[in-house]
PDB file of C-alpha atoms and ligand atoms in Angstrom:
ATOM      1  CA  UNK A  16       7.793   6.592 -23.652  1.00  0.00           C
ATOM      2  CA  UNK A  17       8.646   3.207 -22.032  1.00  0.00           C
ATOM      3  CA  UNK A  18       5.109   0.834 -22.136  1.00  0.00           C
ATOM      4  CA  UNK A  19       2.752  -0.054 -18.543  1.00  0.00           C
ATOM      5  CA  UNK A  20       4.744  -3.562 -19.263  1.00  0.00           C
ATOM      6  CA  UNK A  21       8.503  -2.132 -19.076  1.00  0.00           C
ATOM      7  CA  UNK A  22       7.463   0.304 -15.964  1.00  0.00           C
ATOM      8  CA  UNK A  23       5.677  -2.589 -14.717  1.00  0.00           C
ATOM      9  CA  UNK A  24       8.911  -4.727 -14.791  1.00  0.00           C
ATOM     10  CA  UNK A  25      10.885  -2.318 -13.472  1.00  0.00           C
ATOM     11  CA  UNK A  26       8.842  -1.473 -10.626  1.00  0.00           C
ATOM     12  CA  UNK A  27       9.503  -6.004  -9.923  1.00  0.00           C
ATOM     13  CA  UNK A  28      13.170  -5.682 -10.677  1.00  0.00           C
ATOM     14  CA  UNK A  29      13.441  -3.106  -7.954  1.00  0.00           C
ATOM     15  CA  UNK A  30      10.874  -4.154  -4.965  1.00  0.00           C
ATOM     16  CA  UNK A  31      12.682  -7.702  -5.678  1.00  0.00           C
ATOM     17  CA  UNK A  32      16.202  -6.150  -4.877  1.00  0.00           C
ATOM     18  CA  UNK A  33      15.176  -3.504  -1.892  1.00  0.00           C
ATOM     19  CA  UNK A  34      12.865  -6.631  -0.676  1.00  0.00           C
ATOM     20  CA  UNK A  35      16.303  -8.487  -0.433  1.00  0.00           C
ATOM     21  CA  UNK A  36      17.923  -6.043   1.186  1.00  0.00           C
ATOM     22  CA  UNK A  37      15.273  -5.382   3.691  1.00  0.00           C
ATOM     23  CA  UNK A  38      15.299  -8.644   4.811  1.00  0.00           C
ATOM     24  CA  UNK A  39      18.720  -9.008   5.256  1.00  0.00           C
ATOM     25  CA  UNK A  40      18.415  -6.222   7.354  1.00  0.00           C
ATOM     26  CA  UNK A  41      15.978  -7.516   9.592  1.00  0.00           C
ATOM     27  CA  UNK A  42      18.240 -10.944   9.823  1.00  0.00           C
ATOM     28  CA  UNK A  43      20.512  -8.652  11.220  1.00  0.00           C
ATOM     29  CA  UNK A  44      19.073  -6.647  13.592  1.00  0.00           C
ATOM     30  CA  UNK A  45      16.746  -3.770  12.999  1.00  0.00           C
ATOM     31  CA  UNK A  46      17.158  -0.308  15.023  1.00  0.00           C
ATOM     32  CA  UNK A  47      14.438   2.333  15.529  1.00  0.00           C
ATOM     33  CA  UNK A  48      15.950   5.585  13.857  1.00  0.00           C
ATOM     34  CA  UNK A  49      13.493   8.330  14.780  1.00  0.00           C
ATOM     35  CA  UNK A  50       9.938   9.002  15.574  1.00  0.00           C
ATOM     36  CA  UNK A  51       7.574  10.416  13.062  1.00  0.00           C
ATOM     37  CA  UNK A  52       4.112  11.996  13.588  1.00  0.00           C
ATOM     38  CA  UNK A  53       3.895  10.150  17.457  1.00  0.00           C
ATOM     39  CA  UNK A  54       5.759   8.168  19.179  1.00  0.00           C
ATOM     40  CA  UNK A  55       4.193   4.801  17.821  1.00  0.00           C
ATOM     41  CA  UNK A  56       5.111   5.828  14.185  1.00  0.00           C
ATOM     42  CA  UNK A  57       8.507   5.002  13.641  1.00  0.00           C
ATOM     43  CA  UNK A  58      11.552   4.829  11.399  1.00  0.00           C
ATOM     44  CA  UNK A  59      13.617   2.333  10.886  1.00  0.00           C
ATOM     45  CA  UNK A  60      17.647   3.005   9.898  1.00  0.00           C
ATOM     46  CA  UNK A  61      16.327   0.002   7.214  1.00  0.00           C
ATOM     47  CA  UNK A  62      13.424   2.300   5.972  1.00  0.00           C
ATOM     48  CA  UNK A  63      15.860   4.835   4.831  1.00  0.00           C
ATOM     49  CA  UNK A  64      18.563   2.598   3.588  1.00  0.00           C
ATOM     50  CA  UNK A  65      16.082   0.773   1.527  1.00  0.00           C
ATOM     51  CA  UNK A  66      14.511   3.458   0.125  1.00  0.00           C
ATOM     52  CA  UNK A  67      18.149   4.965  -1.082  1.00  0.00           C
ATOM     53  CA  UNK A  68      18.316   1.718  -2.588  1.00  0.00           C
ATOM     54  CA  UNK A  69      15.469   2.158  -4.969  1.00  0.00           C
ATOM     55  CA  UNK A  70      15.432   5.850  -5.183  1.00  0.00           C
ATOM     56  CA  UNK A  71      19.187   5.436  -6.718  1.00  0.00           C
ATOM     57  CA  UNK A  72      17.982   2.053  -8.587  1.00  0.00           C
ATOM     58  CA  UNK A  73      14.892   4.483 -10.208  1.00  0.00           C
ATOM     59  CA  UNK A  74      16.723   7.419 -11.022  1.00  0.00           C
ATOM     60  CA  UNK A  75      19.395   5.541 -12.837  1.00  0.00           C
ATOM     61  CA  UNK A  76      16.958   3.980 -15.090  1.00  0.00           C
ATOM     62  CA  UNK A  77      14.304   6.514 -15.266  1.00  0.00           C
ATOM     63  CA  UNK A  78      16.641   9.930 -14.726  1.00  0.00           C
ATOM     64  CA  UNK A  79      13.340  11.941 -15.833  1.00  0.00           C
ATOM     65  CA  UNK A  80      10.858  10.705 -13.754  1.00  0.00           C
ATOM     66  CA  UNK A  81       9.394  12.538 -10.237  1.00  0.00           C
ATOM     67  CA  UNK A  82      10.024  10.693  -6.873  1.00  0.00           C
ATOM     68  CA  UNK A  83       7.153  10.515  -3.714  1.00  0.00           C
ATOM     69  CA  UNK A  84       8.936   8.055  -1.031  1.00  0.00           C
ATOM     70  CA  UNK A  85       7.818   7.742   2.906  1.00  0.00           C
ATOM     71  CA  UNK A  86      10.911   8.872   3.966  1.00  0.00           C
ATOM     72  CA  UNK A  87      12.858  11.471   1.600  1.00  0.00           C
ATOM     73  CA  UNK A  88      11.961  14.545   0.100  1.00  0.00           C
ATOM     74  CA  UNK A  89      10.046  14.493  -3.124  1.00  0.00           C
ATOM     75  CA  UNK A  90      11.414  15.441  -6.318  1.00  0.00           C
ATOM     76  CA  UNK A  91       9.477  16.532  -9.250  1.00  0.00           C
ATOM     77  CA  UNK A  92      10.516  15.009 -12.658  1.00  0.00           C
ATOM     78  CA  UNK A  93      10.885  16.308 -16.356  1.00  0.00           C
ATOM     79  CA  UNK A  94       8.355  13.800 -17.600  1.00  0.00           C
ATOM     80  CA  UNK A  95       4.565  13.678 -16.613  1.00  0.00           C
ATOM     81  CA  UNK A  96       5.088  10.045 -14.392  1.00  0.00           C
ATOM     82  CA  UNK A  97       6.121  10.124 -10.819  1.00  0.00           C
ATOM     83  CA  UNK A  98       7.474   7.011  -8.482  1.00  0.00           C
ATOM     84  CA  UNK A  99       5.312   6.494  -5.662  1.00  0.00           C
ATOM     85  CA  UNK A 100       6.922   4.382  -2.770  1.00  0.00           C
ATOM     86  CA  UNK A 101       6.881   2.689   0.325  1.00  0.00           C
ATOM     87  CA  UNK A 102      10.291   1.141   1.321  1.00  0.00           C
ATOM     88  CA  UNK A 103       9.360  -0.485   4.238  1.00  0.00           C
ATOM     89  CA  UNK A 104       5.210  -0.756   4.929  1.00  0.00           C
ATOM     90  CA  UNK A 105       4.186  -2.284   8.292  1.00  0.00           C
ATOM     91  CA  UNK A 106       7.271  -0.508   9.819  1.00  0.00           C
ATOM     92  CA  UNK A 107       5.941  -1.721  13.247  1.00  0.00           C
ATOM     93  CA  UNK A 108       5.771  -5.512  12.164  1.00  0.00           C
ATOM     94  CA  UNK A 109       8.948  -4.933  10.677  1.00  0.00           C
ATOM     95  CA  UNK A 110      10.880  -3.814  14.108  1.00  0.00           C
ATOM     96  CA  UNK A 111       9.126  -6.371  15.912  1.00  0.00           C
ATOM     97  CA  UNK A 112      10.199  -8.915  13.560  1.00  0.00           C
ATOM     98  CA  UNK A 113       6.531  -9.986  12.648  1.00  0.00           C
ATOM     99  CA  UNK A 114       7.052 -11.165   8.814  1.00  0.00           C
ATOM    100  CA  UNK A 115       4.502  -8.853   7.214  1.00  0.00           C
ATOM    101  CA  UNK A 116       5.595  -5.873   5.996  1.00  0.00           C
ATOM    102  CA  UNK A 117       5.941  -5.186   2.210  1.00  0.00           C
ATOM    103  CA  UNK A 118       8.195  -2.845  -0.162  1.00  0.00           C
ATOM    104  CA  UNK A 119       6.014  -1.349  -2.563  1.00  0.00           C
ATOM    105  CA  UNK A 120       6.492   0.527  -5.517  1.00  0.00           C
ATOM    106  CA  UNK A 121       4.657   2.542  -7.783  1.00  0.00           C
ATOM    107  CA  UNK A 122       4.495   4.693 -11.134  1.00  0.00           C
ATOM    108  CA  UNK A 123       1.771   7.168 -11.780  1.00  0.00           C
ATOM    109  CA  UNK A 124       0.862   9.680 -14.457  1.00  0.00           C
ATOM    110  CA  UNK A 125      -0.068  13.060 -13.937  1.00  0.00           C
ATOM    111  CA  UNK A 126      -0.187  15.348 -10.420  1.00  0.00           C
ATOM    112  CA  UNK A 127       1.378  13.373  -8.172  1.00  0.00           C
ATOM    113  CA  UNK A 128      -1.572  13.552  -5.311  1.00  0.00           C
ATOM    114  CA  UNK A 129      -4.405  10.998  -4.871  1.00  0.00           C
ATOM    115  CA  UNK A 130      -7.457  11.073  -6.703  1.00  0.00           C
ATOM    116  CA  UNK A 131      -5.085  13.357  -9.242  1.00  0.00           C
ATOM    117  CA  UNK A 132      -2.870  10.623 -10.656  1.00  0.00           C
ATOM    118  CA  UNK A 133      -3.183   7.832 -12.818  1.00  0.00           C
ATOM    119  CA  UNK A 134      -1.507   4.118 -11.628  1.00  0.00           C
ATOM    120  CA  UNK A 135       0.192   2.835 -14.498  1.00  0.00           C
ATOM    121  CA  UNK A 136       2.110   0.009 -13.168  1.00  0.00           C
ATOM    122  CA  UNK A 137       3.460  -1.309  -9.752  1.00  0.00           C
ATOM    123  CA  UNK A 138       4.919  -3.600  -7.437  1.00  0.00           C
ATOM    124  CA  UNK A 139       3.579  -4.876  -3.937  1.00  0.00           C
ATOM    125  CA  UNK A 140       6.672  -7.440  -2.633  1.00  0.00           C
ATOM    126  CA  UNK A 141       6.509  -9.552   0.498  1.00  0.00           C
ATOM    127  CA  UNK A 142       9.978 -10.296   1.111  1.00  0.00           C
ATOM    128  CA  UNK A 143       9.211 -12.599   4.054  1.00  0.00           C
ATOM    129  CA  UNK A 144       7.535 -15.107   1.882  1.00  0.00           C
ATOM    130  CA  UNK A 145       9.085 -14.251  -1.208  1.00  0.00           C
ATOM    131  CA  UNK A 146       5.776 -13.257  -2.588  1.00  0.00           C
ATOM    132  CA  UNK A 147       5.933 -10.460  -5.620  1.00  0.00           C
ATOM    133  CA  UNK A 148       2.412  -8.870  -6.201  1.00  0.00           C
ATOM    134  CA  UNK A 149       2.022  -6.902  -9.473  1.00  0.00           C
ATOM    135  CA  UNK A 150      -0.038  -4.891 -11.690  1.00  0.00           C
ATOM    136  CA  UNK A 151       0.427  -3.037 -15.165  1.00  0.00           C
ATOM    137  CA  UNK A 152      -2.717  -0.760 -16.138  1.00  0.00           C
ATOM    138  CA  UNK A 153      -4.950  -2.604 -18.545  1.00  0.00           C
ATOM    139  CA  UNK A 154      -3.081  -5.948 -18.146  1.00  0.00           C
ATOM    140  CA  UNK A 155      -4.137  -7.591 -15.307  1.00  0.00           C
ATOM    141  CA  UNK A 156      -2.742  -8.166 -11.506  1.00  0.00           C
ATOM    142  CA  UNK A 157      -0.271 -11.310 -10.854  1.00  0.00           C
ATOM    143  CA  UNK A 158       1.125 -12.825  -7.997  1.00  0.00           C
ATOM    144  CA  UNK A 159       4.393 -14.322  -9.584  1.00  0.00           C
ATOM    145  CA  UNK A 160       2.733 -16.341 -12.672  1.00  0.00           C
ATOM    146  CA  UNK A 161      -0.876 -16.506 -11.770  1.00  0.00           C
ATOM    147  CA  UNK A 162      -3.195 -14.063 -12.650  1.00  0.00           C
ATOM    148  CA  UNK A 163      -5.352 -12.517  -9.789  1.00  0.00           C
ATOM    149  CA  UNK A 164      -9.114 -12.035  -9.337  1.00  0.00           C
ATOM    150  CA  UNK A 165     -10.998 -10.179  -6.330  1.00  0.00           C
ATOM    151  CA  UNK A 166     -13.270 -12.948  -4.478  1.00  0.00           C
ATOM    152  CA  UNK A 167     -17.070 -11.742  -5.685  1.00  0.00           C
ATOM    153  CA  UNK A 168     -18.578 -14.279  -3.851  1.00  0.00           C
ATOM    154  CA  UNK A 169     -20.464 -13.171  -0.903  1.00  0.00           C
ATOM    155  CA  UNK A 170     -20.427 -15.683   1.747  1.00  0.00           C
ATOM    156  CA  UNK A 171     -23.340 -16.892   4.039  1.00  0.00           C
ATOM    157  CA  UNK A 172     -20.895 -16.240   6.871  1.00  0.00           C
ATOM    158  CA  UNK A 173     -20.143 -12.859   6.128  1.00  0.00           C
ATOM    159  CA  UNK A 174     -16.671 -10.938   4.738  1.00  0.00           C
ATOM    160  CA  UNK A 175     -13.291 -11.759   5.861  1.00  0.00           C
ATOM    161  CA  UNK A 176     -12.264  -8.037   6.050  1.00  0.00           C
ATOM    162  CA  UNK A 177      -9.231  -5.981   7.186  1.00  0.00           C
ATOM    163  CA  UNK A 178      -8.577  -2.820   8.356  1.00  0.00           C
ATOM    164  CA  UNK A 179      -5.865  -0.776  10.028  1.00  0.00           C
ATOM    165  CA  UNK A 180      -5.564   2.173  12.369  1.00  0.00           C
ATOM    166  CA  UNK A 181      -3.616   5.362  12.633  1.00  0.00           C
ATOM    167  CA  UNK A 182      -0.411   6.457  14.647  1.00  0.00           C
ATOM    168  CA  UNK A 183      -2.501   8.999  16.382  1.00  0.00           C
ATOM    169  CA  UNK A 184      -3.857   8.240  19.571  1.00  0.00           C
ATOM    170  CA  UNK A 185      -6.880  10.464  19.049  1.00  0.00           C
ATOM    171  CA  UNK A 186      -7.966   8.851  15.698  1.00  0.00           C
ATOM    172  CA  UNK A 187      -8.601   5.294  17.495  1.00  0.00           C
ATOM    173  CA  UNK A 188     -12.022   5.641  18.851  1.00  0.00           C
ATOM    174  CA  UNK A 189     -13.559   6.724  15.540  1.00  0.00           C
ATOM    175  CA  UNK A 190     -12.007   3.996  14.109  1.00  0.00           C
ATOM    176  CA  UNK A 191     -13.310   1.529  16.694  1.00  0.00           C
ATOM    177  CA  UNK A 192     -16.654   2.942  16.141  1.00  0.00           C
ATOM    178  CA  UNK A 193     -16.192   2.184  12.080  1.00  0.00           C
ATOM    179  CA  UNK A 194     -15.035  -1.341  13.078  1.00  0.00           C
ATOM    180  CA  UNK A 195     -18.438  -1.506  14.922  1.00  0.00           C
ATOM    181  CA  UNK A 196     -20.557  -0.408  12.313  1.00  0.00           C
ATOM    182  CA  UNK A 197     -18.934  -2.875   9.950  1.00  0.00           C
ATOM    183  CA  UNK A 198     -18.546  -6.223  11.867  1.00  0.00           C
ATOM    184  CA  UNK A 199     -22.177  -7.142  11.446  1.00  0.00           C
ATOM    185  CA  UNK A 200     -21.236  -8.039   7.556  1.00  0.00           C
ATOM    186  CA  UNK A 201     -18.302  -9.809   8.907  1.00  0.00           C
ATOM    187  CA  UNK A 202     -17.476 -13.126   9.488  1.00  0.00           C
ATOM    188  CA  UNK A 203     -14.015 -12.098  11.114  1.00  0.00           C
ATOM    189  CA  UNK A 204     -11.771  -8.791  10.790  1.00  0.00           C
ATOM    190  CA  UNK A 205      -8.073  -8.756  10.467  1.00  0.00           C
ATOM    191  CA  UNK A 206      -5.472  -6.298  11.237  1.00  0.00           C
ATOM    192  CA  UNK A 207      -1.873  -7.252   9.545  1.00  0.00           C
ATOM    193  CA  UNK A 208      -0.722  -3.747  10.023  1.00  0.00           C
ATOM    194  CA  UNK A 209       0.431  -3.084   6.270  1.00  0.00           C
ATOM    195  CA  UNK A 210      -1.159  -1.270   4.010  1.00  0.00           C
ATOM    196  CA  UNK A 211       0.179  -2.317   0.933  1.00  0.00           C
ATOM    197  CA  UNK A 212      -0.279  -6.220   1.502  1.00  0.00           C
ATOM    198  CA  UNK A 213      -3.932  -5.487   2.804  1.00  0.00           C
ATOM    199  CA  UNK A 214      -4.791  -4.933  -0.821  1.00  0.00           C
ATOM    200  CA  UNK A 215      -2.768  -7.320  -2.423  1.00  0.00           C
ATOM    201  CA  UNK A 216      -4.779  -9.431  -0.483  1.00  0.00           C
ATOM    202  CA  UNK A 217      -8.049  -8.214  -1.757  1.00  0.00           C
ATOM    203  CA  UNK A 218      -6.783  -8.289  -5.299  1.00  0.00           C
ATOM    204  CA  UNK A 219      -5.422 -12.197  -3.983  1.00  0.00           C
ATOM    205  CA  UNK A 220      -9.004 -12.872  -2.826  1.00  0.00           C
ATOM    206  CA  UNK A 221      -7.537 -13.567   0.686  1.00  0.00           C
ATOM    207  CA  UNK A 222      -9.109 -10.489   1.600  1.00  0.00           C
ATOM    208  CA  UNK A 223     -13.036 -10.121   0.926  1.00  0.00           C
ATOM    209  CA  UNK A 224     -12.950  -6.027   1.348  1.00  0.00           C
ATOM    210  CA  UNK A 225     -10.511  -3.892   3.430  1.00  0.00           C
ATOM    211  CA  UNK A 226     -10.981  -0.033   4.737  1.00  0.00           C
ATOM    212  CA  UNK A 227      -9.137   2.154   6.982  1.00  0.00           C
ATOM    213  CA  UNK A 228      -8.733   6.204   7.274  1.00  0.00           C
ATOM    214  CA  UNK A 229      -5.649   8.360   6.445  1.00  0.00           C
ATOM    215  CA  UNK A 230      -3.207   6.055   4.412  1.00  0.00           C
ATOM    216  CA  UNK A 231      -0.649   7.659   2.720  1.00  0.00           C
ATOM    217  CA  UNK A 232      -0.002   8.111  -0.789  1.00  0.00           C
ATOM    218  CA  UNK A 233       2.604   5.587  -0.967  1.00  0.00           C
ATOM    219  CA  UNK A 234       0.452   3.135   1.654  1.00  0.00           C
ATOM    220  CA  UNK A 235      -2.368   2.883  -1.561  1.00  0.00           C
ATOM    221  CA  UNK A 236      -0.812   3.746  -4.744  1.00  0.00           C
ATOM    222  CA  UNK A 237       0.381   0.163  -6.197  1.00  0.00           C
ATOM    223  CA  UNK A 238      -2.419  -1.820  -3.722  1.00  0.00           C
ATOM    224  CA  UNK A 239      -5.062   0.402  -5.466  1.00  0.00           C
ATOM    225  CA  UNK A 240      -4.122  -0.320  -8.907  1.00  0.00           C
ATOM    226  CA  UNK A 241      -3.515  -4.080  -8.146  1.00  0.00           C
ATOM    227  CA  UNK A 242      -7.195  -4.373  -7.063  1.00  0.00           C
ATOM    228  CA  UNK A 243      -8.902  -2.214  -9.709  1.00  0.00           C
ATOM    229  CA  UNK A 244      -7.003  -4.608 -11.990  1.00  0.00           C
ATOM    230  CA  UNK A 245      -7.965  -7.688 -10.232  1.00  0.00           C
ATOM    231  CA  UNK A 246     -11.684  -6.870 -11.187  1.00  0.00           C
ATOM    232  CA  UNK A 247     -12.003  -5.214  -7.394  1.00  0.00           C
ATOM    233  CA  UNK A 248     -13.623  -1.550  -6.626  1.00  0.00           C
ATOM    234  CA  UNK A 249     -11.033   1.016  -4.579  1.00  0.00           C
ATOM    235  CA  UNK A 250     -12.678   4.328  -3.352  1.00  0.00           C
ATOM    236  CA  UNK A 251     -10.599   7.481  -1.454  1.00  0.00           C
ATOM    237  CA  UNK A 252     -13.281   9.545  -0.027  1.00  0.00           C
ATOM    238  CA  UNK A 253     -12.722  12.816   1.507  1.00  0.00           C
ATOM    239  CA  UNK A 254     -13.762  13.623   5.036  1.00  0.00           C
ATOM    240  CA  UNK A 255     -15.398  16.811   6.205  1.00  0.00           C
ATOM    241  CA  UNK A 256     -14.137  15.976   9.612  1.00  0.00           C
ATOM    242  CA  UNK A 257     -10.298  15.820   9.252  1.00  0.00           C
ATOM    243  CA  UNK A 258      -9.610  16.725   5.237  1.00  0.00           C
ATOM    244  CA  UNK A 259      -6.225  15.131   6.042  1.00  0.00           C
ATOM    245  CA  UNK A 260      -7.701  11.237   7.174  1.00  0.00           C
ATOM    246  CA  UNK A 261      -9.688  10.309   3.843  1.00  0.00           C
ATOM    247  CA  UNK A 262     -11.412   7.226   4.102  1.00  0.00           C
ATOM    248  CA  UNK A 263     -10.136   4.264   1.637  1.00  0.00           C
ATOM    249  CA  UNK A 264     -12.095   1.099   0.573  1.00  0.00           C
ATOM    250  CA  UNK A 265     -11.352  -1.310  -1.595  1.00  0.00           C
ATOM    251  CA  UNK A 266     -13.464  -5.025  -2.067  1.00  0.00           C
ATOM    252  CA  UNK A 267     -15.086  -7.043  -4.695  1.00  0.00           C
ATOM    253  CA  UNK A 268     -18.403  -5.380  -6.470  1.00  0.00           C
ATOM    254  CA  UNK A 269     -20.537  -7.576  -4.766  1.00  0.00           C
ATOM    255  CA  UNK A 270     -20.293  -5.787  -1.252  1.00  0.00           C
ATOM    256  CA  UNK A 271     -18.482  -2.673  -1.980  1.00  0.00           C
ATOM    257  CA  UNK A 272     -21.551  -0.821  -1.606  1.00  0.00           C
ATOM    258  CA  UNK A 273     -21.939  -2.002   1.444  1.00  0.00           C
ATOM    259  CA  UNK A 274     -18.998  -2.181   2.878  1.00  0.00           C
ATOM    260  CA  UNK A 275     -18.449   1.703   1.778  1.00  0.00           C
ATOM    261  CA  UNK A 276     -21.737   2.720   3.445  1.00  0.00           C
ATOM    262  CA  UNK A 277     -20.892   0.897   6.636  1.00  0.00           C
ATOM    263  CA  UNK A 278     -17.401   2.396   6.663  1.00  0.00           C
ATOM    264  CA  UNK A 279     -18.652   5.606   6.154  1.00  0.00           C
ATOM    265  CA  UNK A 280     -21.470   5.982   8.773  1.00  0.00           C
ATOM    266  CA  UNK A 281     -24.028   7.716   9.513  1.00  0.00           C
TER     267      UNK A 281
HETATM  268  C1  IPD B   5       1.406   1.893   7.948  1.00  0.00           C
HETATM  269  C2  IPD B   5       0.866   0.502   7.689  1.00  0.00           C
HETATM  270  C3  IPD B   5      -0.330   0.223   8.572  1.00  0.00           C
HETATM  271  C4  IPD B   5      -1.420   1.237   8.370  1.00  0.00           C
HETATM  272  C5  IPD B   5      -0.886   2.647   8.560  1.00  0.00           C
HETATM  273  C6  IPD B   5       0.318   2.891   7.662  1.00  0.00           C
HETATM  274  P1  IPD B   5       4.062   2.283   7.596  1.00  0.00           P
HETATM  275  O1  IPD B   5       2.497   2.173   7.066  1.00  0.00           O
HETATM  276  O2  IPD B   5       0.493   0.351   6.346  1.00  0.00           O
HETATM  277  O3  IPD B   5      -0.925  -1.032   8.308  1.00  0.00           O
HETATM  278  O4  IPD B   5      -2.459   0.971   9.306  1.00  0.00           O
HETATM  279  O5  IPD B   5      -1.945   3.517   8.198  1.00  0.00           O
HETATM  280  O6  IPD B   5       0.820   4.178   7.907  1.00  0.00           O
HETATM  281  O7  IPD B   5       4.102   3.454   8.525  1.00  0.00           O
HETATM  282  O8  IPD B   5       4.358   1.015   8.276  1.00  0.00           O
HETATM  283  O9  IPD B   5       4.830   2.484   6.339  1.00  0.00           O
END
C-alpha cells in the first residue's frame, strides 16, 4: 500500500502535467463542446482532453485504483482508494479566458461518495500562476515549499469570504438570500467561480471562510482536505429542501460557527 506521501506526490506529478496541458490549450483557443445540466454549464473539448490525460496518467501508475472525474464515467477499482477529479474547475473562467480555474486531483479511501470517504492526499494546481496547492492526510497543506495555515484571526472589519452559485437558474435567489444573511460578518465577498481554488484559498489564508450549495464531489474533495489540514473546519450539510444541493463551509475555527449558522438560515 503506497504511503499519503507517494499518493500525495503523485496526485502533484499529475495536476502539474494536465495543468500544462490545459493551459496550452487555452493559449490556443478553447471551444465549448457541449452543454451539461443548463445551458450556462458547459464543457470544454479541453475538459475532456485533460481529463484523458490524467485518467491514463492514474491508471498507469495506480492500475487498481477506482476513478470519479467531471466528465467520464466512473470506474470502480480493486483496491479500497478511489481518484476523485476535476480536470478543468471554473470551466466558465476557463472559456472566457479569465486565469482562474484549477485542475484538481484527489485520492480517497473508502465509498467513493461525500461524507463516506476518507481524503488521503491531493492536489489543487493553478496553472495560470503556476501555483501547486497540496495536502497529504496527517502531514500538513503546502503551497509549493511553504507550509499553509487557515487565517484564525477575526478581523474588526469583518471576513473576506467567497462563495459561488449554481448552473441552475432556479437555485440563484436562495443563494442571494444566503449571501444576505451572511454579508453582515463580512468585510467584502468574492466570487472567483472555482471551487477548488476557493479552498485553497482558505487553507492559503487569502480566504477568511467560503460557502456555497451543491458542489460536486470532485469541486470539494482535495480543497476539503487541504483546509482540514491547514488547521481550517470544512462541513457538507445535507438539505431537507433539495437532498441533491448540500450546503458546504469551510473557514478558520474562529468564525466557522458563525459563518455555518449564517449560511444555513433560519
Ligand atoms: C464549478 C466551479 C464554480 C462553482 C460551481 C462548480 P466547474 O465547477 O467550481 O466556482 O460555483 O458550483 O460547479 O463546472 O467549472 O468544474
Amino acid at each position: 500500500m503506497a504511503s499519503e506521501q507517494q499518493l500525495e506526490a503523485l496526485a502533484i506529478d499529475v495536476a502539474r502535467e494536465a495543468g500544462e496541458l490545459a493551459r496550452r490549450r487555452r493559449a490556443e483557443g478553447v471551444a465549448i463542446a457541449a452543454t451539461k445540466s443548463s445551458v450556462a454549464d458547459i464543457v470544454t473539448e479541453a475538459d475532456r482532453e485533460v481529463e484523458a490525460l490524467i485518467r491514463a496518467r492514474l491508471r498507469a501508475e495506480r492500475p487498481g485504483d477506482g476513478f470519479l472525474g467531471e466528465e467520464s464515467d466512473a470506474a470502480q477499482g480493486t483496491s479500497d482508494l478511489t481518484w476523485v477529479v476535476d480536470p478543468i474547475d471554473g470551466t466558465v473562467n476557463y472559456a472566457y479566458g479569465i486565469p482562474a480555474y484549477g485542475v484538481s486531483i484527489a485520492v480517497v479511501r473508502g465509498e467513493p461518495r461525500p461524507g463516506r470517504w476518507e481524503a488521503l492526499a491531493g492536489a489543487v494546481s493553478s496553472p495560470a500562476t503556476g501555483e501547486m496547492f497540496h495536502a497529504a492526510r496527517g502531514a500538513g497543506a503546502w503551497l509549493d515549499g511553504t507550509r499553509l495555515s487557515v487565517n484564525d484571526t477575526p478581523s474588526p472589519a469583518g471576513a473576506l469570504l467567497a462563495t459561488g452559485f449554481g448552473y441552475d437558474p432556479a437555485t440563484h435567489a436562495g443563494d442571494l438570500a444566503r449571501v444576505a444573511r451572511v454579508m453582515p460578518m463580512a468585510r467584502d465577498l468574492r466570487r472567483i467561480g472555482a471551487a477548488s481554488l476557493d479552498l485553497a484559498y482558505v487553507a492559503a489564508g487569502r480566504f477568511d471562510g467560503y460557502f456555497e450549495r451543491g458542489l460536486a464531489p470532485w469541486d470539494h474533495a482535495a480543497g476539503a482536505l487541504l483546509v482540514a489540514e491547514a488547521g481550517g473546519r470544512f462541513t457538507r450539510v445535507d438539505m431537507p429542501d433539495d437532498p441533491r444541493r448540500a450546503l458546504f463551509v469551510a473557514s478558520g475555527p474562529a468564525i466557522f460557527d458563525g459563518l455555518l449558522a449564517a449560511a444555513l438560515g433560519p
